[in-house]
PDB file of N, CA and C in Angstrom:
ATOM      1  N   MET A 299     -84.198  -9.487 -49.374  1.00  0.00           N
ATOM      2  CA  MET A 299     -85.003  -8.159 -49.182  1.00  0.00           C
ATOM      3  C   MET A 299     -84.168  -7.579 -47.908  1.00  0.00           C
ATOM      4  N   THR A 300     -83.976  -6.356 -47.934  1.00  0.00           N
ATOM      5  CA  THR A 300     -82.994  -5.445 -47.060  1.00  0.00           C
ATOM      6  C   THR A 300     -84.277  -5.332 -45.751  1.00  0.00           C
ATOM      7  N   PRO A 301     -83.174  -5.060 -44.603  1.00  0.00           N
ATOM      8  CA  PRO A 301     -84.336  -4.791 -43.457  1.00  0.00           C
ATOM      9  C   PRO A 301     -84.959  -3.893 -43.734  1.00  0.00           C
ATOM     10  N   GLU A 302     -84.567  -2.475 -44.162  1.00  0.00           N
ATOM     11  CA  GLU A 302     -85.521  -1.373 -44.336  1.00  0.00           C
ATOM     12  C   GLU A 302     -86.498  -1.694 -45.414  1.00  0.00           C
ATOM     13  N   ALA A 303     -86.394  -2.379 -46.440  1.00  0.00           N
ATOM     14  CA  ALA A 303     -87.724  -2.764 -47.391  1.00  0.00           C
ATOM     15  C   ALA A 303     -88.534  -3.729 -46.311  1.00  0.00           C
ATOM     16  N   LYS A 304     -88.235  -4.334 -45.852  1.00  0.00           N
ATOM     17  CA  LYS A 304     -89.071  -5.112 -44.883  1.00  0.00           C
ATOM     18  C   LYS A 304     -89.977  -4.673 -43.910  1.00  0.00           C
ATOM     19  N   SER A 305     -89.113  -3.586 -43.507  1.00  0.00           N
ATOM     20  CA  SER A 305     -89.969  -2.625 -42.366  1.00  0.00           C
ATOM     21  C   SER A 305     -91.050  -1.580 -43.126  1.00  0.00           C
ATOM     22  N   GLN A 306     -90.410  -1.233 -44.466  1.00  0.00           N
ATOM     23  CA  GLN A 306     -91.699  -0.406 -45.094  1.00  0.00           C
ATOM     24  C   GLN A 306     -92.636  -1.349 -45.393  1.00  0.00           C
ATOM     25  N   ALA A 307     -92.436  -2.310 -45.968  1.00  0.00           N
ATOM     26  CA  ALA A 307     -93.710  -3.544 -46.275  1.00  0.00           C
ATOM     27  C   ALA A 307     -94.348  -3.728 -45.219  1.00  0.00           C
ATOM     28  N   ILE A 308     -93.913  -3.859 -44.087  1.00  0.00           N
ATOM     29  CA  ILE A 308     -94.557  -4.643 -42.849  1.00  0.00           C
ATOM     30  C   ILE A 308     -95.460  -3.038 -42.511  1.00  0.00           C
ATOM     31  N   ALA A 309     -94.892  -2.058 -42.534  1.00  0.00           N
ATOM     32  CA  ALA A 309     -95.573  -0.777 -42.040  1.00  0.00           C
ATOM     33  C   ALA A 309     -96.813  -0.667 -43.119  1.00  0.00           C
ATOM     34  N   ALA A 310     -96.862  -0.604 -44.337  1.00  0.00           N
ATOM     35  CA  ALA A 310     -97.527  -0.489 -45.296  1.00  0.00           C
ATOM     36  C   ALA A 310     -98.727  -1.588 -45.233  1.00  0.00           C
ATOM     37  N   ALA A 311     -98.460  -2.859 -44.716  1.00  0.00           N
ATOM     38  CA  ALA A 311     -99.435  -3.823 -44.337  1.00  0.00           C
ATOM     39  C   ALA A 311    -100.309  -3.427 -43.344  1.00  0.00           C
ATOM     40  N   VAL A 312     -99.670  -3.125 -42.366  1.00  0.00           N
ATOM     41  CA  VAL A 312    -100.370  -2.580 -40.955  1.00  0.00           C
ATOM     42  C   VAL A 312    -101.573  -1.576 -41.633  1.00  0.00           C
ATOM     43  N   ILE A 313    -101.001  -0.664 -42.211  1.00  0.00           N
ATOM     44  CA  ILE A 313    -101.778   0.540 -42.559  1.00  0.00           C
ATOM     45  C   ILE A 313    -102.924   0.176 -43.555  1.00  0.00           C
ATOM     46  N   LEU A 314    -102.604  -0.714 -44.363  1.00  0.00           N
ATOM     47  CA  LEU A 314    -103.738  -1.211 -45.249  1.00  0.00           C
ATOM     48  C   LEU A 314    -104.732  -2.064 -44.653  1.00  0.00           C
ATOM     49  N   ALA A 315    -104.391  -2.927 -43.442  1.00  0.00           N
ATOM     50  CA  ALA A 315    -105.135  -3.588 -42.750  1.00  0.00           C
ATOM     51  C   ALA A 315    -106.187  -2.879 -41.836  1.00  0.00           C
ATOM     52  N   GLY A 316    -105.487  -2.007 -41.173  1.00  0.00           N
ATOM     53  CA  GLY A 316    -106.224  -0.924 -40.437  1.00  0.00           C
ATOM     54  C   GLY A 316    -107.252  -0.290 -41.324  1.00  0.00           C
ATOM     55  N   ILE A 317    -106.985   0.435 -42.424  1.00  0.00           N
ATOM     56  CA  ILE A 317    -107.867   1.058 -43.071  1.00  0.00           C
ATOM     57  C   ILE A 317    -108.847   0.255 -43.745  1.00  0.00           C
ATOM     58  N   GLY A 318    -108.323  -1.037 -43.994  1.00  0.00           N
ATOM     59  CA  GLY A 318    -109.405  -2.037 -44.591  1.00  0.00           C
ATOM     60  C   GLY A 318    -110.375  -2.357 -43.425  1.00  0.00           C
ATOM     61  N   LEU A 319    -110.027  -2.353 -42.233  1.00  0.00           N
ATOM     62  CA  LEU A 319    -111.488  -2.713 -41.271  1.00  0.00           C
ATOM     63  C   LEU A 319    -112.065  -1.411 -41.258  1.00  0.00           C
ATOM     64  N   VAL A 320    -111.668  -0.199 -40.940  1.00  0.00           N
ATOM     65  CA  VAL A 320    -112.408   0.903 -41.045  1.00  0.00           C
ATOM     66  C   VAL A 320    -113.363   1.175 -42.388  1.00  0.00           C
ATOM     67  N   ILE A 321    -112.850   0.700 -43.624  1.00  0.00           N
ATOM     68  CA  ILE A 321    -113.626   0.718 -44.738  1.00  0.00           C
ATOM     69  C   ILE A 321    -114.619  -0.512 -44.764  1.00  0.00           C
ATOM     70  N   TYR A 322    -114.318  -1.639 -44.078  1.00  0.00           N
ATOM     71  CA  TYR A 322    -115.434  -2.483 -43.746  1.00  0.00           C
ATOM     72  C   TYR A 322    -116.421  -2.204 -42.862  1.00  0.00           C
ATOM     73  N   PHE A 323    -116.032  -1.526 -42.014  1.00  0.00           N
ATOM     74  CA  PHE A 323    -117.499  -1.073 -41.037  1.00  0.00           C
ATOM     75  C   PHE A 323    -118.036   0.470 -41.387  1.00  0.00           C
ATOM     76  N   LEU A 324    -117.539   0.953 -42.344  1.00  0.00           N
ATOM     77  CA  LEU A 324    -117.745   2.521 -42.661  1.00  0.00           C
ATOM     78  C   LEU A 324    -119.134   2.564 -42.839  1.00  0.00           C
ATOM     79  N   PRO A 325    -119.937   1.663 -43.619  1.00  0.00           N
ATOM     80  CA  PRO A 325    -121.449   1.941 -43.792  1.00  0.00           C
ATOM     81  C   PRO A 325    -122.053   1.812 -42.403  1.00  0.00           C
ATOM     82  N   THR A 326    -121.584   1.054 -41.540  1.00  0.00           N
ATOM     83  CA  THR A 326    -122.299   0.882 -40.275  1.00  0.00           C
ATOM     84  C   THR A 326    -122.044   1.954 -39.457  1.00  0.00           C
ATOM     85  N   ILE A 327    -120.815   2.351 -39.083  1.00  0.00           N
ATOM     86  CA  ILE A 327    -120.524   3.740 -38.470  1.00  0.00           C
ATOM     87  C   ILE A 327    -121.499   4.829 -38.847  1.00  0.00           C
ATOM     88  N   VAL A 328    -121.360   5.027 -40.365  1.00  0.00           N
ATOM     89  CA  VAL A 328    -122.065   6.129 -41.079  1.00  0.00           C
ATOM     90  C   VAL A 328    -123.429   6.039 -40.589  1.00  0.00           C
ATOM     91  N   MET A 329    -124.172   5.098 -40.758  1.00  0.00           N
ATOM     92  CA  MET A 329    -125.471   4.777 -40.403  1.00  0.00           C
ATOM     93  C   MET A 329    -125.945   4.969 -39.058  1.00  0.00           C
ATOM     94  N   TRP A 330    -124.871   4.597 -38.174  1.00  0.00           N
ATOM     95  CA  TRP A 330    -125.104   5.004 -36.691  1.00  0.00           C
ATOM     96  C   TRP A 330    -125.033   6.499 -36.300  1.00  0.00           C
ATOM     97  N   ILE A 331    -124.166   7.067 -37.208  1.00  0.00           N
ATOM     98  CA  ILE A 331    -123.997   8.738 -36.779  1.00  0.00           C
ATOM     99  C   ILE A 331    -125.252   9.347 -37.515  1.00  0.00           C
ATOM    100  N   ALA A 332    -125.695   8.971 -38.626  1.00  0.00           N
ATOM    101  CA  ALA A 332    -126.974   9.480 -39.237  1.00  0.00           C
ATOM    102  C   ALA A 332    -128.039   9.433 -38.677  1.00  0.00           C
ATOM    103  N   GLN A 333    -128.169   8.579 -37.340  1.00  0.00           N
ATOM    104  CA  GLN A 333    -129.306   8.676 -36.608  1.00  0.00           C
ATOM    105  C   GLN A 333    -129.424   9.952 -35.916  1.00  0.00           C
ATOM    106  N   PHE A 334    -128.127  10.518 -35.740  1.00  0.00           N
ATOM    107  CA  PHE A 334    -128.166  11.915 -34.929  1.00  0.00           C
ATOM    108  C   PHE A 334    -128.156  13.062 -35.747  1.00  0.00           C
ATOM    109  N   SER A 335    -127.113  12.737 -37.038  1.00  0.00           N
ATOM    110  CA  SER A 335    -127.013  13.985 -38.001  1.00  0.00           C
ATOM    111  C   SER A 335    -126.657  13.665 -39.322  1.00  0.00           C
ATOM    112  N   PRO A 336    -127.617  13.933 -40.401  1.00  0.00           N
ATOM    113  CA  PRO A 336    -127.193  13.338 -41.613  1.00  0.00           C
ATOM    114  C   PRO A 336    -125.950  14.011 -42.170  1.00  0.00           C
ATOM    115  N   VAL A 337    -125.897  15.122 -41.928  1.00  0.00           N
ATOM    116  CA  VAL A 337    -124.626  16.101 -42.142  1.00  0.00           C
ATOM    117  C   VAL A 337    -123.321  15.573 -41.703  1.00  0.00           C
ATOM    118  N   LEU A 338    -123.241  15.160 -40.266  1.00  0.00           N
ATOM    119  CA  LEU A 338    -122.319  15.017 -39.595  1.00  0.00           C
ATOM    120  C   LEU A 338    -121.614  13.414 -40.261  1.00  0.00           C
ATOM    121  N   ALA A 339    -122.594  12.879 -40.422  1.00  0.00           N
ATOM    122  CA  ALA A 339    -122.521  11.303 -41.266  1.00  0.00           C
ATOM    123  C   ALA A 339    -121.543  11.435 -42.334  1.00  0.00           C
ATOM    124  N   VAL A 340    -122.277  12.372 -43.210  1.00  0.00           N
ATOM    125  CA  VAL A 340    -121.290  12.885 -44.404  1.00  0.00           C
ATOM    126  C   VAL A 340    -120.138  13.105 -44.197  1.00  0.00           C
ATOM    127  N   VAL A 341    -119.831  13.980 -42.954  1.00  0.00           N
ATOM    128  CA  VAL A 341    -118.587  14.664 -42.862  1.00  0.00           C
ATOM    129  C   VAL A 341    -117.661  13.682 -42.275  1.00  0.00           C
ATOM    130  N   ILE A 342    -118.115  12.739 -41.594  1.00  0.00           N
ATOM    131  CA  ILE A 342    -117.170  11.733 -40.810  1.00  0.00           C
ATOM    132  C   ILE A 342    -117.001  10.786 -41.803  1.00  0.00           C
ATOM    133  N   GLY A 343    -117.906  10.423 -42.777  1.00  0.00           N
ATOM    134  CA  GLY A 343    -117.643   9.211 -43.925  1.00  0.00           C
ATOM    135  C   GLY A 343    -116.591   9.945 -44.516  1.00  0.00           C
ATOM    136  N   SER A 344    -116.499  11.132 -45.188  1.00  0.00           N
ATOM    137  CA  SER A 344    -115.588  11.552 -46.023  1.00  0.00           C
ATOM    138  C   SER A 344    -114.329  11.685 -45.602  1.00  0.00           C
ATOM    139  N   MET A 345    -113.969  12.024 -44.112  1.00  0.00           N
ATOM    140  CA  MET A 345    -112.974  12.165 -43.309  1.00  0.00           C
ATOM    141  C   MET A 345    -112.245  10.774 -43.401  1.00  0.00           C
ATOM    142  N   LEU A 346    -113.056   9.665 -43.145  1.00  0.00           N
ATOM    143  CA  LEU A 346    -112.509   8.396 -43.006  1.00  0.00           C
ATOM    144  C   LEU A 346    -111.849   8.056 -44.413  1.00  0.00           C
ATOM    145  N   LEU A 347    -112.546   8.138 -45.455  1.00  0.00           N
ATOM    146  CA  LEU A 347    -112.027   7.770 -46.847  1.00  0.00           C
ATOM    147  C   LEU A 347    -110.909   8.430 -47.019  1.00  0.00           C
ATOM    148  N   LEU A 348    -110.909  10.111 -46.865  1.00  0.00           N
ATOM    149  CA  LEU A 348    -109.666  10.775 -47.308  1.00  0.00           C
ATOM    150  C   LEU A 348    -108.623  10.775 -46.499  1.00  0.00           C
ATOM    151  N   GLY A 349    -108.888  10.009 -45.359  1.00  0.00           N
ATOM    152  CA  GLY A 349    -108.026   9.659 -44.455  1.00  0.00           C
ATOM    153  C   GLY A 349    -106.780   8.626 -44.864  1.00  0.00           C
ATOM    154  N   PHE A 350    -107.437   7.904 -45.617  1.00  0.00           N
ATOM    155  CA  PHE A 350    -106.827   6.645 -46.369  1.00  0.00           C
ATOM    156  C   PHE A 350    -105.618   7.044 -47.132  1.00  0.00           C
ATOM    157  N   PHE A 351    -106.137   8.358 -47.910  1.00  0.00           N
ATOM    158  CA  PHE A 351    -104.937   8.931 -48.890  1.00  0.00           C
ATOM    159  C   PHE A 351    -104.100   9.712 -48.127  1.00  0.00           C
ATOM    160  N   ALA A 352    -104.534  10.448 -47.233  1.00  0.00           N
ATOM    161  CA  ALA A 352    -103.713  11.127 -46.483  1.00  0.00           C
ATOM    162  C   ALA A 352    -102.758  10.566 -45.573  1.00  0.00           C
ATOM    163  N   ILE A 353    -102.924   9.518 -45.072  1.00  0.00           N
ATOM    164  CA  ILE A 353    -101.935   8.759 -44.402  1.00  0.00           C
ATOM    165  C   ILE A 353    -100.866   8.203 -45.445  1.00  0.00           C
ATOM    166  N   PHE A 354    -101.210   7.597 -46.659  1.00  0.00           N
ATOM    167  CA  PHE A 354    -100.019   7.374 -47.459  1.00  0.00           C
ATOM    168  C   PHE A 354     -99.404   8.614 -48.138  1.00  0.00           C
ATOM    169  N   TRP A 355    -100.031   9.958 -48.127  1.00  0.00           N
ATOM    170  CA  TRP A 355     -99.463  10.985 -48.869  1.00  0.00           C
ATOM    171  C   TRP A 355     -98.360  11.528 -47.659  1.00  0.00           C
ATOM    172  N   LEU A 356     -98.873  11.475 -46.079  1.00  0.00           N
ATOM    173  CA  LEU A 356     -97.978  11.866 -45.168  1.00  0.00           C
ATOM    174  C   LEU A 356     -96.682  11.044 -45.032  1.00  0.00           C
ATOM    175  N   ARG A 357     -97.080   9.657 -45.181  1.00  0.00           N
ATOM    176  CA  ARG A 357     -95.653   8.708 -44.952  1.00  0.00           C
ATOM    177  C   ARG A 357     -94.600   8.879 -46.334  1.00  0.00           C
ATOM    178  N   ALA A 358     -95.334   9.148 -47.404  1.00  0.00           N
ATOM    179  CA  ALA A 358     -94.295   9.408 -48.363  1.00  0.00           C
ATOM    180  C   ALA A 358     -93.707  10.748 -48.344  1.00  0.00           C
ATOM    181  N   ARG A 359     -94.377  11.797 -47.679  1.00  0.00           N
ATOM    182  CA  ARG A 359     -93.463  12.796 -47.464  1.00  0.00           C
ATOM    183  C   ARG A 359     -92.509  12.748 -46.485  1.00  0.00           C
ATOM    184  N   TYR A 360     -92.833  11.890 -45.479  1.00  0.00           N
ATOM    185  CA  TYR A 360     -91.895  11.565 -44.375  1.00  0.00           C
ATOM    186  C   TYR A 360     -90.732  10.940 -44.843  1.00  0.00           C
ATOM    187  N   GLN A 361     -90.897   9.765 -45.768  1.00  0.00           N
ATOM    188  CA  GLN A 361     -89.799   8.944 -46.257  1.00  0.00           C
ATOM    189  C   GLN A 361     -89.069   9.716 -47.138  1.00  0.00           C
ATOM    190  N   ARG A 362     -89.675  10.639 -48.165  1.00  0.00           N
ATOM    191  CA  ARG A 362     -88.709  11.629 -48.896  1.00  0.00           C
ATOM    192  C   ARG A 362     -87.871  12.541 -48.206  1.00  0.00           C
ATOM    193  N   ASN A 363     -88.362  13.142 -46.845  1.00  0.00           N
ATOM    194  CA  ASN A 363     -87.619  14.158 -46.349  1.00  0.00           C
ATOM    195  C   ASN A 363     -86.397  13.383 -45.527  1.00  0.00           C
ATOM    196  N   ARG A 364     -86.793  12.261 -45.021  1.00  0.00           N
ATOM    197  CA  ARG A 364     -85.712  11.262 -44.565  1.00  0.00           C
ATOM    198  C   ARG A 364     -84.649  10.874 -45.106  1.00  0.00           C
ATOM    199  N   GLY A 365     -84.947  10.692 -46.551  1.00  0.00           N
ATOM    200  CA  GLY A 365     -83.879  10.366 -47.664  1.00  0.00           C
ATOM    201  C   GLY A 365     -82.868  11.530 -48.090  1.00  0.00           C
ATOM    202  N   ARG A 366     -83.261  12.563 -47.793  1.00  0.00           N
ATOM    203  CA  ARG A 366     -82.216  13.797 -48.024  1.00  0.00           C
ATOM    204  C   ARG A 366     -81.062  13.642 -47.245  1.00  0.00           C
TER     205      ARG A 366
END
């Protein structure tokens, strides 16, 4: 395994672990926010879930631009 591949694997593992924790606690977070505003809870929950895909999309874009 090359150092670059190892670095990419570690970065992906850290991102997945962080997102895993957020998704694990997502119901608790959304229910707490829903006490103040149900609409805000939906918006925050959606942003957290879409953030998972946005992080990998941005990382792929960065890697693609870096490779040129």
